[in-house]
RNA sequence: GCGGGUGUAGCUUAGUGGUAAAGCUCCAGCCUUCCAAGCUGGUCACGAGGGUUCGAUUCCCUUCACCCGCUCCA
């Protein structure tokens, strides 16, 4: 079954079929950047559409949002990204391995392999100023480190055409903050009541130290995130709800169950704000066949909204400091923060609180790749290899292809007409070139679920054949019934 | 960032210090009444830059990109 065993096979398939190309390829490529080709963009759009439908449109308790990528600099101060999305890394002069400074241990220290969160650069410099006793985790040499160098994990750009007074901005490293910042707006404009969620799909940017693995980890990527706000105390219940809902989403879209699993985060692995976190992982066929994260579902507690209340209180200081972020400290939290501007008033209980947040955060590029890999199959047909993509109908880039059996006797005209009619309902493809068998196989490789063929009999009794991708079986049905037939089969 | 490997047509491969070959694909035409048929013709490549050389795809250097393994990261 596993016909794709190496990453190379995936890359080759993606390029050959027009799913994914390397960015700027004619210029030799650009590291970590990829473009979606004609089939790829349809596939990825369908993945996003399926997510949006399941998470937003099919529910009464979730609304959507589409925020700008550039946000107020204080957003990243409050969220913690400005300080904490920068690591200090030192390189061992002996073996040239790089290690995060805060991961380095002194010789005598215990072996407990604790997982630490990002800490602020300032704090890191104070805490780890002396590397002379630190041990290289790779070669064991003591105190042979280069000066710690900071890594900026957020992309920066300038806003304002006038260089002199332009402001440094960051491209968002996650879409989530746009949701938190609009919490008030959504509350005030939509009459939603807790528990409810706000969902968003969009690009995010992270200056990862290493990328690698095709589109699996890239610096520019697309996220689909939901922030689900609930009353403290009900958070465990919603956490359970969403982890299951998100797992089922992949299964319902045809992903093989044996390739999907949960991975619970250990306590010491959790981000400082998270109460619980679980990854949905897919068994990608990279190298050793490792499980890789598709999506994380986290219980973020009330951390984010509380942080933004602090951020709002910092605004004046920021103006006074000439709109510079350096040397600005986030304002302390108000004593009665639970009644703050981002609190929620519960009508039934007549009390205010800061809601807890459950966050399912999925990588759309990763999901697209996983669906692609999972759908790929090869089989033997009459001694010939048939390769096909068994996409779920919702994800298939093209839903139906329409052929005249041969290019004469008026068949092309009829087929064209059918194609034009169907096109208005879903994505269709017309092809009249070459032998019909070849055309079938071409559609197999694109993952098209159905092929409709107009033949000599069509003119006599107005029937066509519908050929099914997975079984290659054909059914003859009336052209008048075609639309209904396909809509039922495709679930549209 | 380190170590190892790779880079020839859309794909898979061949080959050489003297101007690159094949299969499949693709395009056009003919022929074709149901699963990559046939015939004819055609398009398309040595990742980029520099050096050595009369001459470099081949040797050397640099660079870019990708893969594997570390490191790092969610």
Short mmCIF file of C-alpha atoms (C1' of nucleotides) in Angstrom, two decimals, chain A residues 22 28 31-32 98 100 118 206 208 210 214 217 265 269 405 409 436-438 440-442 455 465 467 472 474, chain B residues 1-2 10-12 25-29 32-37 64-74:
data_model
loop_
_atom_site.label_atom_id
_atom_site.label_comp_id
_atom_site.label_asym_id
_atom_site.label_seq_id
_atom_site.Cartn_x
_atom_site.Cartn_y
_atom_site.Cartn_z
CA UNK A 22 9.48 25.44 -5.59
CA UNK A 28 17.37 28.70 -8.54
CA UNK A 31 14.82 28.30 0.54
CA UNK A 32 11.73 27.20 2.38
CA UNK A 98 24.23 25.20 18.31
CA UNK A 100 19.77 27.41 23.03
CA UNK A 118 11.34 30.77 25.56
CA UNK A 206 8.17 32.62 11.53
CA UNK A 208 12.54 29.29 11.93
CA UNK A 210 15.79 25.45 10.29
CA UNK A 214 9.44 20.23 1.92
CA UNK A 217 8.03 23.48 8.09
CA UNK A 265 2.10 16.97 25.76
CA UNK A 269 6.58 20.41 27.73
CA UNK A 405 -15.51 8.86 -26.61
CA UNK A 409 -20.00 12.30 -34.88
CA UNK A 436 -10.20 7.60 -23.79
CA UNK A 437 -8.23 5.20 -21.61
CA UNK A 438 -5.40 7.67 -21.40
CA UNK A 440 -9.19 8.24 -17.64
CA UNK A 441 -5.74 7.61 -16.26
CA UNK A 442 -4.84 11.26 -16.38
CA UNK A 455 -20.56 7.81 -26.84
CA UNK A 465 -21.46 6.54 -18.90
CA UNK A 467 -16.86 5.98 -14.64
CA UNK A 472 -13.04 1.99 -12.51
CA UNK A 474 -19.02 2.35 -15.28
"C1'" G B 1 24.65 26.21 11.49
"C1'" C B 2 27.54 21.26 11.23
"C1'" G B 10 7.98 17.83 -17.45
"C1'" C B 11 9.52 12.68 -15.36
"C1'" U B 12 13.13 8.41 -15.12
"C1'" U B 25 5.19 12.58 -20.97
"C1'" C B 26 3.67 16.83 -23.72
"C1'" C B 27 2.12 19.34 -28.59
"C1'" A B 28 0.25 18.86 -33.94
"C1'" G B 29 -1.78 15.58 -37.59
"C1'" U B 32 -9.26 5.27 -33.27
"C1'" U B 33 -16.44 3.37 -30.30
"C1'" C B 34 -14.32 2.51 -23.26
"C1'" C B 35 -9.06 2.12 -19.58
"C1'" A B 36 -1.66 4.98 -20.71
"C1'" A B 37 -2.83 1.12 -28.56
"C1'" C B 64 21.95 28.49 -4.90
"C1'" A B 65 18.53 24.69 -4.01
"C1'" C B 66 16.99 19.98 -2.38
"C1'" C B 67 17.56 15.21 0.36
"C1'" C B 68 19.57 12.24 4.75
"C1'" G B 69 21.53 12.70 9.74
"C1'" C B 70 22.56 16.15 13.84
"C1'" U B 71 21.23 20.83 16.06
"C1'" C B 72 17.03 23.79 16.40
"C1'" C B 73 11.71 24.51 16.27
"C1'" A B 74 5.65 23.60 17.39
#
